[in-house]
Amino acid sequence: MPEKLLLAADYGASSGRVMLGKYDGNKLSMEELHRFSNDPVTLSQKSSSTMYWDFLRLFHELKTGIIKSRAFGQAESIGVDTWGVDYGLLDKSGCLLGNPIHYRDRRTEGMLEKAFLRMEKERLYEITGNQFMEINTAFQLMTDMEQRQELFRQADRMLLMPDLFNYYLSGEMVSEYTIASTTQMLDAREKRWSSEVLNRLGIPEAILAPVIMPGNRIGSLRKEIQQELECGPAEVIAVAGHDTQSALAAVPASEDSFIFLSCGTWSLFGTELDEPVISAQSYACNITNEGGCGQKTSFLKNIIGLWLIQESRRQWIREGREYGFGHLETMAMDSTPFRSFINPDAPEFVPSGNIPERIRNFCQKSGQPIPESVGSIVRCIDESLAMKYRMSLDEIQACTGKKYHAIHLVGGGAQSALLCQMTANACQIPVFAGPVEATVYGNLAIQLMASGELGNLGEIRSLICNSEEVKIYEPQDTGMWQEAYERCRDIIEG
């Protein structure tokens, strides 16, 4: 068959890229066309500062990727995936009212408590099945209505980030299911916006676009973009707009029950189910139910991930010490194990800034040895992440009543042999690492599903297995890790 050409735009919280996919009927390959940084922009007003995403720049980078793709021929379709929860507001004429605000902005502090005054916490979880985080879309919208009233009155539509890109590509406004499920406004069982949640929280339902499933066609590239970029009318496809769900679609698992770990700036640790699990136990564990491909539910924990190392590295660069990630891993391997642990999800580690200093403060306050060297800080992060994965595994097994025998680790974290081995050691089950580019593979494969080349998730995963190799990490030193886990769990819970 003639080779199919597809475009995948994958926006992470720290960088983005436009990738060219090539499908020959047997294997799926990819080539990087354009990579760029995704840097937040902080603007100071009279009495405060706000952290924004530079959407205009990000859309320009997408156009640049499309231009570069012309050298290879005409792409048949394009799909966009991004991080979750953030959005743009548009007026009645479809104009963007301002750059989307970054989820790490501090504006939502205290909004959870205000939400629970309007709607009982248990009821909110019972409907949405979402893990409670102040960054969730519902609480950001409540903040907008309180702090940006004049702007919000002009808003006719709210579009989540991948939907916003899709709108400016195609002219069509939709809410893709997987990204909508990150908002704390979607009914997890009914797979539609919850009128009860919206009414109780005071969010107008009229600003939300209709929900559509991944694998559906949205439209074609706007004629204006075709003329500007001198390209053809590629189809704009609703892939799994939440990057986690695009990555999960590409997990090369042959078994039905498995644990996945999508490890990048955030770590998403969970399993795939036919139906959401919303129970007293899952509520107590604060586990989220997100929409996935093929009408599946992802039952998972949101955990701060490689952000801790990325932001630590930025701090060391600010101090005049520039290390590559490989050098950081080598220094961590040479450091003493199990000296100090942190709770990766402690509130002080969410904002940008001096993460190494905050780690030292955390260890001092919890009565542990203070990690001073670069290597000891990186080792503390990696070991703490591995232990947090173990805690999440225990909670998920308790909630589902299942015993899992493998972890499929995909994303950038699959490049860290140290973190992969630590995860296997802490969880005491093998880790299958790869593919690194799972999100892009999933994005491209869902486009193939939309065109009829693939029929379901099973066929997607068989294709990925045929296109990529994975590395297996077997558990080691499990006795030592179990002993350290008991100590670390007390610190994280403590």
Coordinates of N, CA and C in Angstrom, one line a residue, residues 200-322:
R200 N -24.1 23.6 40.7 CA -23.7 23.8 42.1 C -22.4 24.7 42.2
L201 N -21.5 24.6 41.3 CA -20.3 25.4 41.3 C -20.5 26.7 40.7
G202 N -21.6 26.9 40.0 CA -21.9 28.2 39.4 C -21.2 28.5 38.1
I203 N -20.9 27.4 37.4 CA -20.2 27.5 36.1 C -21.3 27.4 35.0
P204 N -21.4 28.4 34.1 CA -22.4 28.3 33.1 C -22.2 27.2 32.1
E205 N -23.1 26.3 31.9 CA -22.9 25.2 30.9 C -22.8 25.7 29.5
A206 N -23.4 26.8 29.2 CA -23.4 27.3 27.8 C -22.0 27.6 27.3
I207 N -21.0 27.8 28.1 CA -19.7 28.1 27.6 C -18.9 26.8 27.2
L208 N -19.5 25.6 27.4 CA -18.9 24.4 27.1 C -19.3 23.8 25.7
A209 N -18.4 23.3 25.0 CA -18.7 22.7 23.7 C -19.1 21.3 23.8
P210 N -19.8 20.7 22.8 CA -20.2 19.3 22.8 C -19.0 18.4 22.9
V211 N -19.2 17.3 23.7 CA -18.2 16.3 23.9 C -18.2 15.3 22.7
I212 N -17.0 15.1 22.2 CA -16.9 14.0 21.1 C -15.8 13.0 21.5
M213 N -15.9 11.8 21.0 CA -14.9 10.8 21.4 C -13.7 10.9 20.5
P214 N -12.5 10.4 21.0 CA -11.3 10.3 20.2 C -11.5 9.4 19.0
G215 N -10.9 9.7 17.9 CA -11.0 9.0 16.7 C -12.0 9.5 15.7
N216 N -12.6 10.7 16.1 CA -13.6 11.3 15.2 C -12.9 12.5 14.4
R217 N -13.4 12.7 13.2 CA -13.0 13.8 12.4 C -13.6 15.1 12.9
I218 N -12.8 16.1 13.0 CA -13.3 17.4 13.5 C -13.7 18.3 12.2
G219 N -12.8 18.3 11.3 CA -12.9 19.1 10.1 C -11.6 19.1 9.3
S220 N -11.5 20.0 8.3 CA -10.3 20.1 7.5 C -9.6 21.4 7.9
L221 N -8.3 21.5 7.6 CA -7.6 22.7 7.8 C -8.3 23.9 7.2
R222 N -8.4 25.0 7.9 CA -9.1 26.2 7.4 C -8.4 26.6 6.0
K223 N -9.2 27.1 5.1 CA -8.7 27.5 3.8 C -7.6 28.6 4.0
E224 N -7.8 29.5 5.0 CA -6.9 30.6 5.3 C -5.5 30.0 5.6
I225 N -5.5 28.9 6.4 CA -4.2 28.3 6.8 C -3.6 27.6 5.6
Q226 N -4.4 26.9 4.8 CA -3.9 26.2 3.6 C -3.2 27.3 2.7
Q227 N -3.8 28.4 2.6 CA -3.2 29.4 1.7 C -2.0 30.0 2.3
E228 N -2.0 30.3 3.6 CA -0.9 30.9 4.3 C 0.3 29.9 4.3
L229 N 0.1 28.6 4.5 CA 1.2 27.7 4.7 C 1.5 26.9 3.4
E230 N 0.7 27.2 2.4 CA 0.8 26.6 1.1 C 0.8 25.0 1.2
C231 N -0.2 24.6 1.9 CA -0.4 23.1 2.1 C -1.8 22.7 1.7
G232 N -2.0 21.4 1.7 CA -3.3 20.8 1.3 C -4.3 20.7 2.5
P233 N -5.5 20.3 2.2 CA -6.6 20.2 3.2 C -6.5 19.0 4.1
A234 N -5.5 18.9 4.9 CA -5.4 17.8 5.8 C -6.6 17.7 6.8
E235 N -7.0 16.5 7.1 CA -8.1 16.3 8.1 C -7.6 16.6 9.5
V236 N -8.4 17.3 10.3 CA -8.1 17.6 11.7 C -8.8 16.5 12.5
I237 N -8.1 15.7 13.2 CA -8.7 14.5 13.9 C -8.7 14.8 15.4
A238 N -9.8 14.4 16.1 CA -9.8 14.4 17.5 C -9.1 13.2 18.0
V239 N -7.8 13.3 18.3 CA -7.1 12.2 18.9 C -7.4 12.3 20.4
A240 N -6.7 11.4 21.2 CA -6.9 11.6 22.7 C -6.2 12.9 23.0
G241 N -6.9 13.9 23.2 CA -6.4 15.2 23.4 C -5.5 15.3 24.7
H242 N -5.8 14.6 25.7 CA -4.9 14.5 26.9 C -3.8 13.6 26.6
D243 N -2.6 14.2 26.7 CA -1.4 13.4 26.3 C -1.2 12.1 27.0
T244 N -1.7 12.0 28.3 CA -1.6 10.8 29.0 C -2.4 9.7 28.3
Q245 N -3.6 10.0 27.8 CA -4.4 9.0 27.1 C -3.9 8.6 25.7
S246 N -3.3 9.6 25.0 CA -2.6 9.2 23.8 C -1.5 8.2 24.1
A247 N -0.7 8.5 25.2 CA 0.4 7.6 25.6 C -0.2 6.2 26.0
L248 N -1.3 6.2 26.8 CA -1.8 4.9 27.2 C -2.3 4.1 26.0
A249 N -2.9 4.7 25.0 CA -3.3 4.0 23.8 C -2.2 3.2 23.2
A250 N -0.9 3.7 23.3 CA 0.2 3.1 22.7 C 1.0 2.2 23.6
V251 N 0.5 1.9 24.8 CA 1.2 1.0 25.7 C 1.3 -0.4 25.0
P252 N 2.5 -0.9 24.8 CA 2.6 -2.2 24.1 C 2.3 -3.4 25.0
A253 N 1.1 -3.4 25.5 CA 0.7 -4.5 26.4 C -0.1 -5.5 25.7
S254 N 0.1 -6.8 25.9 CA -0.7 -7.9 25.3 C -1.7 -8.3 26.3
E255 N -1.5 -8.1 27.6 CA -2.5 -8.6 28.6 C -3.6 -7.5 28.8
D256 N -4.7 -7.9 29.3 CA -5.8 -7.0 29.6 C -5.6 -6.1 30.8
S257 N -5.0 -6.8 31.9 CA -4.8 -6.1 33.2 C -3.3 -5.7 33.3
F258 N -3.0 -4.5 33.3 CA -1.6 -4.0 33.5 C -1.6 -2.7 34.2
I259 N -0.5 -2.3 34.7 CA -0.2 -1.0 35.2 C 0.6 -0.2 34.2
F260 N 0.1 1.0 34.0 CA 0.9 1.9 33.1 C 1.5 3.1 33.9
L261 N 2.6 3.6 33.5 CA 3.2 4.7 34.1 C 3.7 5.6 33.0
S262 N 2.9 6.7 32.8 CA 3.3 7.7 31.8 C 4.2 8.7 32.5
C263 N 5.5 8.7 32.3 CA 6.4 9.4 33.1 C 7.1 10.5 32.3
G264 N 6.7 11.7 32.6 CA 7.3 12.9 32.0 C 7.3 14.0 33.1
T265 N 7.0 15.2 32.7 CA 6.9 16.3 33.8 C 6.0 15.9 34.9
W266 N 4.9 15.2 34.6 CA 4.0 14.6 35.5 C 4.2 13.1 35.4
S267 N 3.9 12.4 36.5 CA 3.8 10.9 36.4 C 2.4 10.5 36.6
L268 N 1.8 9.8 35.6 CA 0.5 9.3 35.7 C 0.5 7.8 35.8
F269 N 0.1 7.3 37.0 CA 0.3 5.9 37.4 C -1.1 5.3 37.6
G270 N -1.4 4.2 36.8 CA -2.7 3.7 37.0 C -2.9 2.4 36.1
T271 N -4.2 2.1 35.9 CA -4.6 1.0 35.1 C -5.8 1.3 34.2
E272 N -6.1 0.5 33.3 CA -7.2 0.7 32.3 C -8.3 -0.2 32.7
L273 N -9.5 0.4 32.8 CA -10.7 -0.4 33.2 C -11.8 -0.2 32.2
D274 N -12.8 -1.1 32.2 CA -14.0 -0.9 31.4 C -15.0 0.1 31.9
E275 N -15.0 0.3 33.2 CA -15.9 1.2 33.9 C -15.1 2.0 35.0
P276 N -15.6 3.2 35.4 CA -14.9 3.9 36.5 C -15.1 3.2 37.8
V277 N -14.1 3.4 38.7 CA -14.2 2.9 40.0 C -14.4 4.1 40.9
I278 N -15.6 4.3 41.5 CA -15.9 5.4 42.3 C -16.5 4.8 43.6
S279 N -15.7 4.8 44.6 CA -16.1 4.1 45.9 C -15.5 4.9 47.0
A280 N -15.9 4.5 48.2 CA -15.4 5.1 49.4 C -13.9 5.0 49.5
Q281 N -13.4 3.8 49.1 CA -11.9 3.6 49.1 C -11.2 4.4 48.1
S282 N -11.7 4.5 46.9 CA -11.0 5.3 45.9 C -11.1 6.8 46.2
Y283 N -12.2 7.2 46.9 CA -12.3 8.6 47.4 C -11.3 8.9 48.4
A284 N -11.1 7.9 49.4 CA -10.1 8.1 50.4 C -8.7 8.2 49.9
C285 N -8.5 7.4 48.8 CA -7.1 7.4 48.2 C -6.9 8.5 47.2
N286 N -8.0 9.3 46.9 CA -8.0 10.4 46.0 C -7.4 10.0 44.6
I287 N -8.0 8.9 44.1 CA -7.6 8.3 42.8 C -8.6 8.9 41.7
T288 N -8.1 9.2 40.6 CA -8.9 9.8 39.6 C -9.4 8.8 38.5
N289 N -10.5 9.1 37.9 CA -11.0 8.3 36.8 C -11.0 9.3 35.6
E290 N -10.2 8.9 34.6 CA -10.1 9.8 33.4 C -10.6 9.0 32.2
G291 N -11.2 9.7 31.2 CA -11.7 9.0 30.0 C -10.5 8.6 29.1
G292 N -10.6 7.4 28.5 CA -9.6 6.9 27.6 C -10.2 6.6 26.3
C293 N -9.3 6.0 25.4 CA -9.8 5.6 24.1 C -10.6 4.3 24.2
G294 N -11.4 4.1 23.2 CA -12.3 2.9 23.2 C -13.3 2.9 24.3
Q295 N -13.7 4.0 24.8 CA -14.7 4.1 25.9 C -14.2 3.6 27.2
K296 N -12.8 3.4 27.3 CA -12.2 2.9 28.5 C -12.1 4.0 29.5
T297 N -11.8 3.6 30.8 CA -11.6 4.5 31.9 C -10.1 4.3 32.4
S298 N -9.4 5.3 32.6 CA -8.1 5.2 33.2 C -8.2 5.5 34.7
F299 N -7.9 4.6 35.5 CA -8.0 4.7 37.0 C -6.6 5.0 37.4
L300 N -6.3 6.2 37.8 CA -4.9 6.6 38.0 C -4.7 7.6 39.1
K301 N -3.4 7.8 39.5 CA -3.0 8.8 40.4 C -2.1 9.8 39.6
N302 N -2.4 11.1 39.8 CA -1.5 12.2 39.3 C -0.4 12.4 40.3
I303 N 0.8 12.2 39.9 CA 2.0 12.4 40.8 C 3.0 13.3 40.1
I304 N 3.5 14.3 40.9 CA 4.6 15.1 40.3 C 5.7 14.2 39.8
G305 N 6.2 14.4 38.6 CA 7.2 13.5 38.1 C 8.6 14.1 37.9
L306 N 9.0 14.1 36.6 CA 10.4 14.6 36.3 C 10.5 16.1 36.5
W307 N 9.4 16.8 36.7 CA 9.4 18.2 37.0 C 10.4 18.5 38.1
L308 N 10.5 17.6 39.1 CA 11.4 17.9 40.2 C 12.8 18.0 39.8
I309 N 13.2 17.1 38.9 CA 14.6 17.1 38.3 C 14.8 18.2 37.3
Q310 N 13.8 18.4 36.5 CA 13.9 19.5 35.5 C 14.0 20.8 36.2
E311 N 13.2 21.1 37.2 CA 13.2 22.4 37.8 C 14.5 22.5 38.7
S312 N 15.0 21.4 39.3 CA 16.2 21.4 40.0 C 17.4 21.8 39.1
R313 N 17.4 21.2 37.9 CA 18.4 21.5 36.9 C 18.4 23.0 36.5
R314 N 17.2 23.5 36.4 CA 17.1 24.9 36.0 C 17.7 25.8 37.1
Q315 N 17.5 25.4 38.4 CA 18.1 26.1 39.5 C 19.6 26.1 39.5
W316 N 20.1 24.9 39.2 CA 21.6 24.8 39.2 C 22.2 25.6 38.0
I317 N 21.4 25.6 36.9 CA 21.9 26.5 35.8 C 21.9 27.9 36.2
R318 N 20.9 28.3 36.9 CA 20.8 29.7 37.4 C 22.0 30.0 38.3
E319 N 22.5 29.0 39.0 CA 23.7 29.2 39.9 C 25.0 29.0 39.1
G320 N 25.0 28.8 37.8 CA 26.2 28.7 37.1 C 26.7 27.2 36.9
R321 N 25.9 26.3 37.3 CA 26.3 24.9 37.2 C 25.3 24.1 36.2
E322 N 25.8 23.9 35.0 CA 25.0 23.3 34.0 C 25.3 21.8 33.9

